[in-house]
JSON list of C-alpha atoms in Angstrom, two decimals:
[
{"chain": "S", "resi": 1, "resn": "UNK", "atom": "CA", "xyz": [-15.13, -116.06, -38.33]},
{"chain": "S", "resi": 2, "resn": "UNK", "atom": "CA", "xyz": [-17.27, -112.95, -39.00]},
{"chain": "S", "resi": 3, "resn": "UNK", "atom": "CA", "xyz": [-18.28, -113.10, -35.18]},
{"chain": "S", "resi": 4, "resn": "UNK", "atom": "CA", "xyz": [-15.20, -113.84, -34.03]},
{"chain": "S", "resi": 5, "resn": "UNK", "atom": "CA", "xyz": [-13.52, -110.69, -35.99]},
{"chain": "S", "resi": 6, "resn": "UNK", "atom": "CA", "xyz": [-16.83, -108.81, -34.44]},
{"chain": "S", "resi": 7, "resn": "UNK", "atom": "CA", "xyz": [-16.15, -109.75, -30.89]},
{"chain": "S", "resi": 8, "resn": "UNK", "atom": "CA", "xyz": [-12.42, -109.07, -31.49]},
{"chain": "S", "resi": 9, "resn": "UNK", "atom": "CA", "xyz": [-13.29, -105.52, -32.88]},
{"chain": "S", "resi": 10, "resn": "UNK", "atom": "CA", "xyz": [-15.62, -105.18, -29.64]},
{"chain": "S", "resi": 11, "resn": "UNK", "atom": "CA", "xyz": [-12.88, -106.03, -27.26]},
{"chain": "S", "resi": 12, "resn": "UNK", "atom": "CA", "xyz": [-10.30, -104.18, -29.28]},
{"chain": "S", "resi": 13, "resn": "UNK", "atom": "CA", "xyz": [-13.05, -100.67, -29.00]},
{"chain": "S", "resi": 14, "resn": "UNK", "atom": "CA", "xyz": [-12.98, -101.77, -25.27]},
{"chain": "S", "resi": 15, "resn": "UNK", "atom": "CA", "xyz": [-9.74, -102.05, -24.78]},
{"chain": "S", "resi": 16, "resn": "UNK", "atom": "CA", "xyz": [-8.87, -98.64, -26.75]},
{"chain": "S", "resi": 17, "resn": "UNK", "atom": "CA", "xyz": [-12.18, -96.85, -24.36]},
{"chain": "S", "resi": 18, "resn": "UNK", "atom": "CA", "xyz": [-9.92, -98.46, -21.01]},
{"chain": "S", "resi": 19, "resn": "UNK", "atom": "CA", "xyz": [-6.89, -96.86, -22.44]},
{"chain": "S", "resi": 20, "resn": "UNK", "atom": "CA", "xyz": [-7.96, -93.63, -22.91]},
{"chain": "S", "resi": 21, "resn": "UNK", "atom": "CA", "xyz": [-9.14, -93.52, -19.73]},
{"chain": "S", "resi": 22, "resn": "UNK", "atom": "CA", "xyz": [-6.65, -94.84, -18.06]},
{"chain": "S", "resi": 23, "resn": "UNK", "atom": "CA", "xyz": [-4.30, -91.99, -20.30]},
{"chain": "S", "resi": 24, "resn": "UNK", "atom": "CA", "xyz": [-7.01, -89.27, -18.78]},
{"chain": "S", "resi": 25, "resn": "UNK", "atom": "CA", "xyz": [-7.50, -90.70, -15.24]},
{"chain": "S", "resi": 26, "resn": "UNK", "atom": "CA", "xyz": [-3.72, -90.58, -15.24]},
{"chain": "S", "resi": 27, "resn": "UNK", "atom": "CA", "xyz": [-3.61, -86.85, -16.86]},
{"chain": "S", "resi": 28, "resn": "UNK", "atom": "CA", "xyz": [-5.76, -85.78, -14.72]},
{"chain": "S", "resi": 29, "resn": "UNK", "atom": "CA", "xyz": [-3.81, -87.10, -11.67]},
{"chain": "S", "resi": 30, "resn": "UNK", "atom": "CA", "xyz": [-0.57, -85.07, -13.42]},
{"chain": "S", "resi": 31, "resn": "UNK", "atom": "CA", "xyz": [-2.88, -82.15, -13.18]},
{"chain": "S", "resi": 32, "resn": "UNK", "atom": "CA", "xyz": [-3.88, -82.41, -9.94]},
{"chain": "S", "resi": 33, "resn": "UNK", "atom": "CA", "xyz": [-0.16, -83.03, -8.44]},
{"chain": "S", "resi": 34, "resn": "UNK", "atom": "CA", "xyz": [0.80, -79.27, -10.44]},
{"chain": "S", "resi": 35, "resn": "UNK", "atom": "CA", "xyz": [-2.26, -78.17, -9.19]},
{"chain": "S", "resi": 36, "resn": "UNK", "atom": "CA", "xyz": [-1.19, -79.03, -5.66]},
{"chain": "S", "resi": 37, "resn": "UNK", "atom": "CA", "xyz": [2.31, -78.52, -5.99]},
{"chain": "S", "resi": 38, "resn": "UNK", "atom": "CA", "xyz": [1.67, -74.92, -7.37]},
{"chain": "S", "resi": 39, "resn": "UNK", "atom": "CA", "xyz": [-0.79, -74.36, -4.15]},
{"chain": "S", "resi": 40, "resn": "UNK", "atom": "CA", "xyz": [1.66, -75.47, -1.59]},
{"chain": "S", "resi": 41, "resn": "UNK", "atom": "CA", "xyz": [4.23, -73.33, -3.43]},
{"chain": "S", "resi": 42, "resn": "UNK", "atom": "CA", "xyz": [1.83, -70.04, -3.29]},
{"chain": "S", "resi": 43, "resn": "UNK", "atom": "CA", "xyz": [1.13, -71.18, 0.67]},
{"chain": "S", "resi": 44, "resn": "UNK", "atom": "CA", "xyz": [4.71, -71.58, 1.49]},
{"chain": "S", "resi": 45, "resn": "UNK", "atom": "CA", "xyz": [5.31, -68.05, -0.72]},
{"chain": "S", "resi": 46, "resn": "UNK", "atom": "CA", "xyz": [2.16, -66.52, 1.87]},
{"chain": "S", "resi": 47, "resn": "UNK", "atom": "CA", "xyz": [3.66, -67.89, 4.68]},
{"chain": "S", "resi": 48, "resn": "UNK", "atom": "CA", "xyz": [6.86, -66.30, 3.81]},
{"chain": "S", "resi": 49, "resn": "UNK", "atom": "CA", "xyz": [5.61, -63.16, 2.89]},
{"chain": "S", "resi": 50, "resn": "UNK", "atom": "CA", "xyz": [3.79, -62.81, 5.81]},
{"chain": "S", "resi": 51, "resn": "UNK", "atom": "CA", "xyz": [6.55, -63.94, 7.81]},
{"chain": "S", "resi": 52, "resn": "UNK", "atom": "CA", "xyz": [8.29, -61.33, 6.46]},
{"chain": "S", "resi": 53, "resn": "UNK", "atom": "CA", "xyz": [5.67, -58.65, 7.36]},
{"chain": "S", "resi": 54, "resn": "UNK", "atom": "CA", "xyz": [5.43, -59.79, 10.73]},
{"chain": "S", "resi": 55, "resn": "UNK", "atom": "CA", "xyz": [9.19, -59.38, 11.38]},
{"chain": "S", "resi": 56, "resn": "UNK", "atom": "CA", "xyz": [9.36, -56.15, 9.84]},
{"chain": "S", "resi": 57, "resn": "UNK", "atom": "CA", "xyz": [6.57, -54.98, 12.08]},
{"chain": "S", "resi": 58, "resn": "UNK", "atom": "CA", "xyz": [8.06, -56.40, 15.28]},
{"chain": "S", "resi": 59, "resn": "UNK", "atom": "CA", "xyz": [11.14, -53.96, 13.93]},
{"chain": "S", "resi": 60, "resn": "UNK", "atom": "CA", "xyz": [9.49, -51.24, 14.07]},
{"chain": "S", "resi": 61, "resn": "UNK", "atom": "CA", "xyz": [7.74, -51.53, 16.93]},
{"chain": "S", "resi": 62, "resn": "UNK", "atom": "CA", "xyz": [10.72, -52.69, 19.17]},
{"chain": "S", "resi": 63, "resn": "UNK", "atom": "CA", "xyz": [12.40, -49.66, 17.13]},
{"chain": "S", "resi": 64, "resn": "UNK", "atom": "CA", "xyz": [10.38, -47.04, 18.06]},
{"chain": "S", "resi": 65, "resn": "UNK", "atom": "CA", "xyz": [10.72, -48.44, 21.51]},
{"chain": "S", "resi": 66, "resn": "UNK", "atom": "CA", "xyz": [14.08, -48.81, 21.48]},
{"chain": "S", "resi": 67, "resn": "UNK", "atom": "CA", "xyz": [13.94, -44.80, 20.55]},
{"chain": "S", "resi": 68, "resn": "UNK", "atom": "CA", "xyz": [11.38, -43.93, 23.35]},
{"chain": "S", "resi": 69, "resn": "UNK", "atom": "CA", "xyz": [13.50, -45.45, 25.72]},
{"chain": "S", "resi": 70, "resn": "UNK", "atom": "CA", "xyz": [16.41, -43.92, 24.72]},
{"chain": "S", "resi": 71, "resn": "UNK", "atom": "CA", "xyz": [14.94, -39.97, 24.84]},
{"chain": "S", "resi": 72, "resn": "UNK", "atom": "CA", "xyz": [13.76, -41.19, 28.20]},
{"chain": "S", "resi": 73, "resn": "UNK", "atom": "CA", "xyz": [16.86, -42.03, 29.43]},
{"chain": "S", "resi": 74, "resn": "UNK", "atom": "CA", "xyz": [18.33, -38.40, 27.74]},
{"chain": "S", "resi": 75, "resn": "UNK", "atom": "CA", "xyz": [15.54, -36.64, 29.19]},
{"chain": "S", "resi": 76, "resn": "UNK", "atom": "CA", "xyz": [16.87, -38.24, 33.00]},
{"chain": "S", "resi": 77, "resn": "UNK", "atom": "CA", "xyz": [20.10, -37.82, 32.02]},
{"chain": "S", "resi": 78, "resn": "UNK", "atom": "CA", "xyz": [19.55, -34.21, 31.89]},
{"chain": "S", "resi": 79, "resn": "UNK", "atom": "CA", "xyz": [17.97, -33.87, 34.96]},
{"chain": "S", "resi": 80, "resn": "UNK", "atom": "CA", "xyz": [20.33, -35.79, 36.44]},
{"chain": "S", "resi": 81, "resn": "UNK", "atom": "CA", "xyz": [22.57, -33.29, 35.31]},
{"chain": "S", "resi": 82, "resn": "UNK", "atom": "CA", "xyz": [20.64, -30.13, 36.53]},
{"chain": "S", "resi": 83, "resn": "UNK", "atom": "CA", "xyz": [20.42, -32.02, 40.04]},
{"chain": "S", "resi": 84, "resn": "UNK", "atom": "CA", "xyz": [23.98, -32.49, 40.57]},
{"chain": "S", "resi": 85, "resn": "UNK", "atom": "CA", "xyz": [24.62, -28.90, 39.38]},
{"chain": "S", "resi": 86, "resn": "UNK", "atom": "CA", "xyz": [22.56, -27.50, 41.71]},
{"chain": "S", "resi": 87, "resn": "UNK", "atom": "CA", "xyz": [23.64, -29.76, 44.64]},
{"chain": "S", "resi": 88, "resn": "UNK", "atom": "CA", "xyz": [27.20, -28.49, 44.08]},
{"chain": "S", "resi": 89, "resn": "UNK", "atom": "CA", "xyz": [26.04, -24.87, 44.16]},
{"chain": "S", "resi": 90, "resn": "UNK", "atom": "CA", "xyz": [24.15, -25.88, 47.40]},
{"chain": "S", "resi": 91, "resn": "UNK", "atom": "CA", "xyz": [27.55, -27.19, 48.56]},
{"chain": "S", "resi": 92, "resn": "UNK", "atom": "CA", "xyz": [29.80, -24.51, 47.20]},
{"chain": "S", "resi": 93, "resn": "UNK", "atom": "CA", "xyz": [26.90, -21.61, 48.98]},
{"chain": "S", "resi": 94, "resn": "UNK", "atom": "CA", "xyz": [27.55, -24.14, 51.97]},
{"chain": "S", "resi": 95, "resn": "UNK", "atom": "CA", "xyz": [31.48, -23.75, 51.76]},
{"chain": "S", "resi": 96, "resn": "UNK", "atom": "CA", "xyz": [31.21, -20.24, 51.52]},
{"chain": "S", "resi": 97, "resn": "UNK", "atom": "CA", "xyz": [29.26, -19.93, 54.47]},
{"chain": "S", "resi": 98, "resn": "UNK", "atom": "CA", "xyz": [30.99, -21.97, 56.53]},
{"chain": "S", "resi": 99, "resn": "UNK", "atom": "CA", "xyz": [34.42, -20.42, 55.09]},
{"chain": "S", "resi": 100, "resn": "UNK", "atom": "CA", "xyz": [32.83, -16.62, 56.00]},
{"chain": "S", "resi": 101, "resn": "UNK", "atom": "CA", "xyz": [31.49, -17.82, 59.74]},
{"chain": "S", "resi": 102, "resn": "UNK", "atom": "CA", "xyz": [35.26, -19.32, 59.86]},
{"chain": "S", "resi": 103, "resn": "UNK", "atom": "CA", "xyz": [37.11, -15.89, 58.97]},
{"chain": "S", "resi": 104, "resn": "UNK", "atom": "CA", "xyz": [34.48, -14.23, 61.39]},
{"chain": "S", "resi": 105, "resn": "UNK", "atom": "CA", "xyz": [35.49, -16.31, 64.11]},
{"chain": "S", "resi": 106, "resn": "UNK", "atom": "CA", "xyz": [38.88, -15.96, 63.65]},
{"chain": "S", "resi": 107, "resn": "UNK", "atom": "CA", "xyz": [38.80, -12.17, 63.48]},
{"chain": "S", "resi": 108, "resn": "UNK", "atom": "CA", "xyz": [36.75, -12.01, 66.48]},
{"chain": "S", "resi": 109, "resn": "UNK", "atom": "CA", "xyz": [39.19, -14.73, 68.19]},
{"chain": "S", "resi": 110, "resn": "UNK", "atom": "CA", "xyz": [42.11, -12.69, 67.17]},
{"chain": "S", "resi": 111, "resn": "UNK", "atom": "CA", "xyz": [43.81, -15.72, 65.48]},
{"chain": "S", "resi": 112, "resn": "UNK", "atom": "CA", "xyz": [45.58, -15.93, 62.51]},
{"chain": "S", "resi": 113, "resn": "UNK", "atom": "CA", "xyz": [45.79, -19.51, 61.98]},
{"chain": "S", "resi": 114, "resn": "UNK", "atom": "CA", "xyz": [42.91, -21.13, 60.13]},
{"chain": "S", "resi": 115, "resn": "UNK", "atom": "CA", "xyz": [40.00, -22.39, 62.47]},
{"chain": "S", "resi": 116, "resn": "UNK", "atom": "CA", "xyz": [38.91, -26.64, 61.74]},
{"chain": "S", "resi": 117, "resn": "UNK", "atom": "CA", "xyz": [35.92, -28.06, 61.89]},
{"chain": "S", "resi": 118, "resn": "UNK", "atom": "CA", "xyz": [37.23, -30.64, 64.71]},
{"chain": "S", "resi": 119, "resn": "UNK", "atom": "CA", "xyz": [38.45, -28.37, 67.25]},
{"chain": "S", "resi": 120, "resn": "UNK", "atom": "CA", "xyz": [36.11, -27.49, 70.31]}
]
């Protein structure tokens, strides 16, 4: 009976040992899943983060594009402007002209009706 309660005591120690463990193997596996969890959590937060950075940087760069284009387009605009104003002085010194070689021929012509541009 003695080595029967002795070998029960053994298995009972062994059996106690495989529980604990099993109770730390399984721990340990709890552990590791935070572990994990709290690393994919901190990679998806990078990701995010960086995603972020990324898309304000594209911002600013398409911005200050965006603004370099648009004083480019001022900039032609204006000298656009200065163009056409000095095309219509060209034309208005052009009218002139051709107004003051009109009243000159007329005078010489003795008419007094206006002379056109058509007539020969």
């Amino acid at each position: 009976s003695s080595g029967i309660n002795a070998e029960y005591g053994a298995l009972k120690g062994s059996l106690t040992q495989a529980i604990n463990i099993a109770e730390q193997s399984t721990l340990q596996r709890l552990e590791l899943a935070e572990i994990s969890d709290m690393q994919e959590k901190q990679k998806r937060s990078y990701l995010k983060e960086s995603g972020d950075l990324r898309v304000k940087e594209v911002k600013k760069i398409a911005n200050a594009k965006l603004k370099s284009c648009a004083e480019i387009l001022q900039e032609k605009e204006v000298e656009h402007e200065r163009t056409m104003e000095k095309l219509y002085e060209k034309i208005s010194r052009l009218k002139m002209q051709c107004k003051t070689k009109d009243d000159m021929i007329q005078s010489l012509s003795g008419d007094s009706r206006p002379v056109s541009p058509n007539s020969t």
